[in-house]
Coordinates of C-alpha atoms in Angstrom, one line a residue:
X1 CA -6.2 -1.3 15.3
X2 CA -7.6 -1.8 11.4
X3 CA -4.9 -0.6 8.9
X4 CA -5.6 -0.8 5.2
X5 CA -3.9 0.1 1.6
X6 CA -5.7 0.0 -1.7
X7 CA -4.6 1.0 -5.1
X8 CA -7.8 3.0 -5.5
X9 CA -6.5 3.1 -9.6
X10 CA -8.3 6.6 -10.0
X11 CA -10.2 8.0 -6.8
X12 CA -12.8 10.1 -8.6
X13 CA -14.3 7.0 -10.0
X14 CA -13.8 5.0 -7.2
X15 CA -15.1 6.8 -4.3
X16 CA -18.3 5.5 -4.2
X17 CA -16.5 2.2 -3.5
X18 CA -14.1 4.3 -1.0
X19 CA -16.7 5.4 0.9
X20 CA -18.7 1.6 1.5
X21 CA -15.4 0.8 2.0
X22 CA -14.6 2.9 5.2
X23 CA -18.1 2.6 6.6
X24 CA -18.0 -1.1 5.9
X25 CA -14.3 -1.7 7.4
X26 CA -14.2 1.1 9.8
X27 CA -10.5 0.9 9.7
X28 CA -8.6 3.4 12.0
X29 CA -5.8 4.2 9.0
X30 CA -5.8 3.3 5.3
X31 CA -3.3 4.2 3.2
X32 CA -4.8 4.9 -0.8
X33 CA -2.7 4.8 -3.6
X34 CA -2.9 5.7 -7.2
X35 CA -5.3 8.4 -6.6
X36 CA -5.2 10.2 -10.1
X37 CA -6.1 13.4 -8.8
X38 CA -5.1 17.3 -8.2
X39 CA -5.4 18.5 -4.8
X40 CA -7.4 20.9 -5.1
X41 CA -10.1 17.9 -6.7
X42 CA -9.8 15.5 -3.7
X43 CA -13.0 14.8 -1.9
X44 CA -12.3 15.8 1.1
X45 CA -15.7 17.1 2.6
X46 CA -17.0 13.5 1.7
X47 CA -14.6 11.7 3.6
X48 CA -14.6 13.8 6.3
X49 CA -18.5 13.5 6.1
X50 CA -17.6 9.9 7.3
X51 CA -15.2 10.7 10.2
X52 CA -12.0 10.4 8.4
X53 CA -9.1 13.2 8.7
X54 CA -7.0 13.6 5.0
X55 CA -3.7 13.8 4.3
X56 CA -2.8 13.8 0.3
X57 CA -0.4 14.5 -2.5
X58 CA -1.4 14.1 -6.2
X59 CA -1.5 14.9 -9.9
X60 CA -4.3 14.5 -12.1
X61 CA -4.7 11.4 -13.9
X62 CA -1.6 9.5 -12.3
X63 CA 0.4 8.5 -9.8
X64 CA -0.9 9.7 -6.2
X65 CA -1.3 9.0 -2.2
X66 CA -3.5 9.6 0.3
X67 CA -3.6 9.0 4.5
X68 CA -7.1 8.8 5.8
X69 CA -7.3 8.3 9.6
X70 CA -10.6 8.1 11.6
X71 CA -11.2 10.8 13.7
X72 CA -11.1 10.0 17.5
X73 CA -9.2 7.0 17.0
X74 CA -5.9 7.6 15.4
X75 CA -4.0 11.1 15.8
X76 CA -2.0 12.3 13.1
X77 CA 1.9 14.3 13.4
X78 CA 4.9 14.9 11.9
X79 CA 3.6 14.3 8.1
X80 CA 5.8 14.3 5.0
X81 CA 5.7 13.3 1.1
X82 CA 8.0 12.2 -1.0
X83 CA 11.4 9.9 -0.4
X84 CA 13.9 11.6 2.1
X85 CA 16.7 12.9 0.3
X86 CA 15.1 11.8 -3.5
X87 CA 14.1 14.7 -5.4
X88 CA 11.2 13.4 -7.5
X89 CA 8.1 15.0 -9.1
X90 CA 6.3 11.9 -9.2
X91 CA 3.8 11.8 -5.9
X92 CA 4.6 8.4 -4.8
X93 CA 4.7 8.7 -0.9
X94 CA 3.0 9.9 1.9
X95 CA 4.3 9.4 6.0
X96 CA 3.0 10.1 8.7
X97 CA 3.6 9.5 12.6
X98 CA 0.1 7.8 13.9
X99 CA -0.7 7.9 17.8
X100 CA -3.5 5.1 18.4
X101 CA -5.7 5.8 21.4
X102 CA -3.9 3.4 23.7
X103 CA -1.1 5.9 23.6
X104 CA 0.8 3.7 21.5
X105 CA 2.3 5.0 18.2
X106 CA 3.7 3.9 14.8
X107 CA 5.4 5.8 11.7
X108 CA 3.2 4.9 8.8
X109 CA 4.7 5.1 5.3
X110 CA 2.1 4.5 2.2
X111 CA 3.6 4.0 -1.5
X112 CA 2.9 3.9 -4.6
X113 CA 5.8 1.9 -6.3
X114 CA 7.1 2.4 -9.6
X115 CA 5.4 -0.3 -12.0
X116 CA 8.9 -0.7 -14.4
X117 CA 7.3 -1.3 -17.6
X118 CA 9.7 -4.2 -18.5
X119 CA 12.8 -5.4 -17.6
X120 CA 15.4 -3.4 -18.7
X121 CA 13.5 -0.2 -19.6
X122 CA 13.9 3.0 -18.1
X123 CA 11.3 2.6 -15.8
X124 CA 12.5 -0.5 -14.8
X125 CA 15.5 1.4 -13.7
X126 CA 14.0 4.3 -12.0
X127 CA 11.8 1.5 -10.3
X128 CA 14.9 0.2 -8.6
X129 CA 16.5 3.4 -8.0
X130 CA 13.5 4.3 -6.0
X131 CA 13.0 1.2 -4.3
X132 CA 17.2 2.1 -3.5
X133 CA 16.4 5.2 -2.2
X134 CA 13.4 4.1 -0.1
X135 CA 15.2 1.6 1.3
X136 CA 18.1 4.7 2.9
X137 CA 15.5 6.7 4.1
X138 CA 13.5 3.6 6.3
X139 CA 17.0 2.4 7.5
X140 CA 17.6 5.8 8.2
X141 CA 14.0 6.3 10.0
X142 CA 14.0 2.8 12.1
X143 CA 16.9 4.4 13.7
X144 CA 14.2 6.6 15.5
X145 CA 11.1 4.8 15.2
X146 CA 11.0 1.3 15.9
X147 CA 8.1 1.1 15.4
X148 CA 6.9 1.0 11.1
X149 CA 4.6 0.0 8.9
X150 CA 5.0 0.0 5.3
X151 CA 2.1 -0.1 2.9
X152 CA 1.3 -0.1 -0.1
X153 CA 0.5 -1.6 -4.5
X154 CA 4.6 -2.3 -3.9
X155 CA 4.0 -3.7 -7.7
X156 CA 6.6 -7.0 -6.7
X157 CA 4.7 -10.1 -6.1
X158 CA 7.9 -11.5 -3.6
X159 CA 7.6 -15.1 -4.4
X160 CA 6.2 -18.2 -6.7
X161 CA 3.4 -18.1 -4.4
X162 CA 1.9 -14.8 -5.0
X163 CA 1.5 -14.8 -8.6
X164 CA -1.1 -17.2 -10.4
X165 CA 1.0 -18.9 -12.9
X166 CA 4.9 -18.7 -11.6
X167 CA 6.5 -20.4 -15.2
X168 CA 4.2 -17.6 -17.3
X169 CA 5.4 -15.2 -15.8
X170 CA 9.1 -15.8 -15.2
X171 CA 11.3 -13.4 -16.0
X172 CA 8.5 -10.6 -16.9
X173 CA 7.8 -7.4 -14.3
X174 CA 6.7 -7.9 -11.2
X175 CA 8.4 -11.0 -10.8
X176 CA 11.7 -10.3 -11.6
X177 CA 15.0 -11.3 -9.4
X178 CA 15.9 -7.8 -9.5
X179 CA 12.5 -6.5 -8.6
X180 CA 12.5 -9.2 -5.5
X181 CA 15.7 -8.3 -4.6
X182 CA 14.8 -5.2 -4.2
X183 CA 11.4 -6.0 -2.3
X184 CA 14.2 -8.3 -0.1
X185 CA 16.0 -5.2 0.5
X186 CA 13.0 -3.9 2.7
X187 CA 13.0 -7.4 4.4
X188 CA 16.5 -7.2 5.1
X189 CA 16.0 -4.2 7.0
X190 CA 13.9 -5.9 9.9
X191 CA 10.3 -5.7 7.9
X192 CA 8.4 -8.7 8.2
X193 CA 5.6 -9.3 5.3
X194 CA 2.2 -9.5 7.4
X195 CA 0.8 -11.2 5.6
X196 CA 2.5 -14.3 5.8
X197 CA 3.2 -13.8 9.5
X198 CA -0.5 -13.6 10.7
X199 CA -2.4 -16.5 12.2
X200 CA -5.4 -15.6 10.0
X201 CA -5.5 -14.6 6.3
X202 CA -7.6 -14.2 3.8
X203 CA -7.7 -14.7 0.3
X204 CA -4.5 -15.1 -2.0
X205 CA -4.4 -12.2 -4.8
X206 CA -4.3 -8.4 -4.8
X207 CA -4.7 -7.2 -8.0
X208 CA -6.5 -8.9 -11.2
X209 CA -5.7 -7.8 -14.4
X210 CA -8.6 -6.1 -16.6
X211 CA -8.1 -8.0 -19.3
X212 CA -8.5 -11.8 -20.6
X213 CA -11.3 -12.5 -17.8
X214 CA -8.4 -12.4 -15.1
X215 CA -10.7 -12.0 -12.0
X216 CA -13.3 -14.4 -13.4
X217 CA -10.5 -16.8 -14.3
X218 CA -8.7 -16.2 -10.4
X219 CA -5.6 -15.5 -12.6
X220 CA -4.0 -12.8 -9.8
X221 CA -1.3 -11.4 -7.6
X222 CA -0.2 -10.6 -4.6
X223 CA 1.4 -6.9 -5.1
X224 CA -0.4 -4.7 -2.4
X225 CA 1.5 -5.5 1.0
X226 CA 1.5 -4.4 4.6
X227 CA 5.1 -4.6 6.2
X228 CA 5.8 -4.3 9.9
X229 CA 9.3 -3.4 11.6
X230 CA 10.0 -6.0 14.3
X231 CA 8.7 -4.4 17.4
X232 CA 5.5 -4.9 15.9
X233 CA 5.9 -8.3 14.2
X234 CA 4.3 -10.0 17.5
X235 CA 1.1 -7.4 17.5
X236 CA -0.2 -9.0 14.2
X237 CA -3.7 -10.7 14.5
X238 CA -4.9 -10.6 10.6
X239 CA -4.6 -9.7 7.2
X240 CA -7.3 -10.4 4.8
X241 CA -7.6 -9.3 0.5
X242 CA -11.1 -8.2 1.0
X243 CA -11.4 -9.1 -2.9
X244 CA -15.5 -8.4 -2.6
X245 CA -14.2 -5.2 -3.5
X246 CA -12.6 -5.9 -6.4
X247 CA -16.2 -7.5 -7.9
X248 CA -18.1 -4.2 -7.4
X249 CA -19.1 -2.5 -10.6
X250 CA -16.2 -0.3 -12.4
X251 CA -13.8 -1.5 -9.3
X252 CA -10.1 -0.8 -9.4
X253 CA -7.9 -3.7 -10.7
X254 CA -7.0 -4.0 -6.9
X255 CA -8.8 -5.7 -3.9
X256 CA -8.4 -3.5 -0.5
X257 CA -5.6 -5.3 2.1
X258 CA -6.7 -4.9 5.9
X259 CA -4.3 -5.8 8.1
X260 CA -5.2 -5.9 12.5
X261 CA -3.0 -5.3 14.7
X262 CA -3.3 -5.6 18.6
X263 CA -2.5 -1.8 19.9

């Protein structure tokens, strides 16, 4: 099974890109973030044109999440947005309980973590407040469902190793011991980071800044990540960046992350 999450960064410009995207992949679930739009404005015929089932919650011009799972391969139940027990405008999450055709099932969970501004702001707070509350409601969850998967532009790059110049950027967001204690949090509770589990990977950065020639200049990060409980630790065969994505014309600032697992 083909599971992918992409900070889509505005879904009405991108959906040409979307849409190569799931005919090129043909992944079974991918979770989108950052979709920037209404619901009544989400494309739905378009996707569905493709095979795809939608499930979404969004505001126009921020924030935003979407579930797209491919018809005949993937069944869909027990949906729900937002954190458990965290009132919050702010459409950050999407869940859903995914049935693979094997018989085999997961509870997916697709964010859109706070960014924080800066260390110390007020949205650095609410960022670790949320990432508090998340972490309640999956210990909470895993209780039930052993079997998880996390996705999602988590906005934390976990170590020195996913960010392109460690001693820049010490200290700033992103990279913060707070902000990776929080991601750590999420570990703690059994997850395991796929991507440096799998026996094949792909490419080293997520997300390339727009400005000062980052992408040109490889100057990236690793924020977008796939994060599986520990029944499902042994099932991963793959994670690749598919960063061809990320060089299209007017792409997001974020490369698609496809992660396979054997179900």
């Amino acid at each position: 099974m083909k599971i992918a999450t992409w900070n889509v960064n505005s879904l009405r410009i991108r959906l040409p890109h979307v849409l190569q995207f799931l005919k090129d992949e043909q992944c079974d679930v991918i979770g989108l973030q950052e979709t920037k739009l209404d619901d009544d404005k989400f494309p739905e015929a378009e996707i569905r044109e493709l095979g795809y089932s939608c499930l979404f919650s969004g505001h126009k011009g921020y924030n935003g999440v979407a579930i797209l799972t491919r018809d005949g391969s993937a069944a869909v139940s027990d949906v729900s947005f937002g954190v458990p027990g965290y009132p919050d405008p702010q459409r950050r999450l999407a869940a859903a309980t995914i049935t693979a055709q094997s018989g085999a099932s997961f509870r997916f969970v697709c964010g859109y973590f706070p960014n924080g501004q800066a260390p110390g702001a007020a949205k650095y707070l609410y960022k670790l407040e949320w990432f508090c509350a998340l972490r309640s409601a999956l210990e909470a969850r895993l209780h039930t469902d052993s079997n998880l998967i996390l996705v999602g532009d988590m906005n934390v790059a976990p170590t020195d190793a996913d960010i392109w110049d460690p001693e820049g950027w010490k200290g700033h967001i992103l990279v913060s011991d707070a902000e990776r204690d929080a991601f750590n949090s999420l570990i703690a509770l059994g997850l395991t980071d796929a991507f440096r589990k799998a026996p094949v990977t792909e490419g080293d950065w997520s997300w390339w800044d727009y400005r000062n020639n980052a992408l040109l200049r490889d100057q990236g990060a690793r924020i977008d990540h796939t994060l599986v409980s520990e029944a499902l630790a042994g099932k991963i065969k793959s994670v690749k960046i598919r960063r061809f994505y990320r060089e299209l014309p007017q792409p997001s600032d974020h490369a698609p992350v496809v992660l396979e697992l054997s179900l």
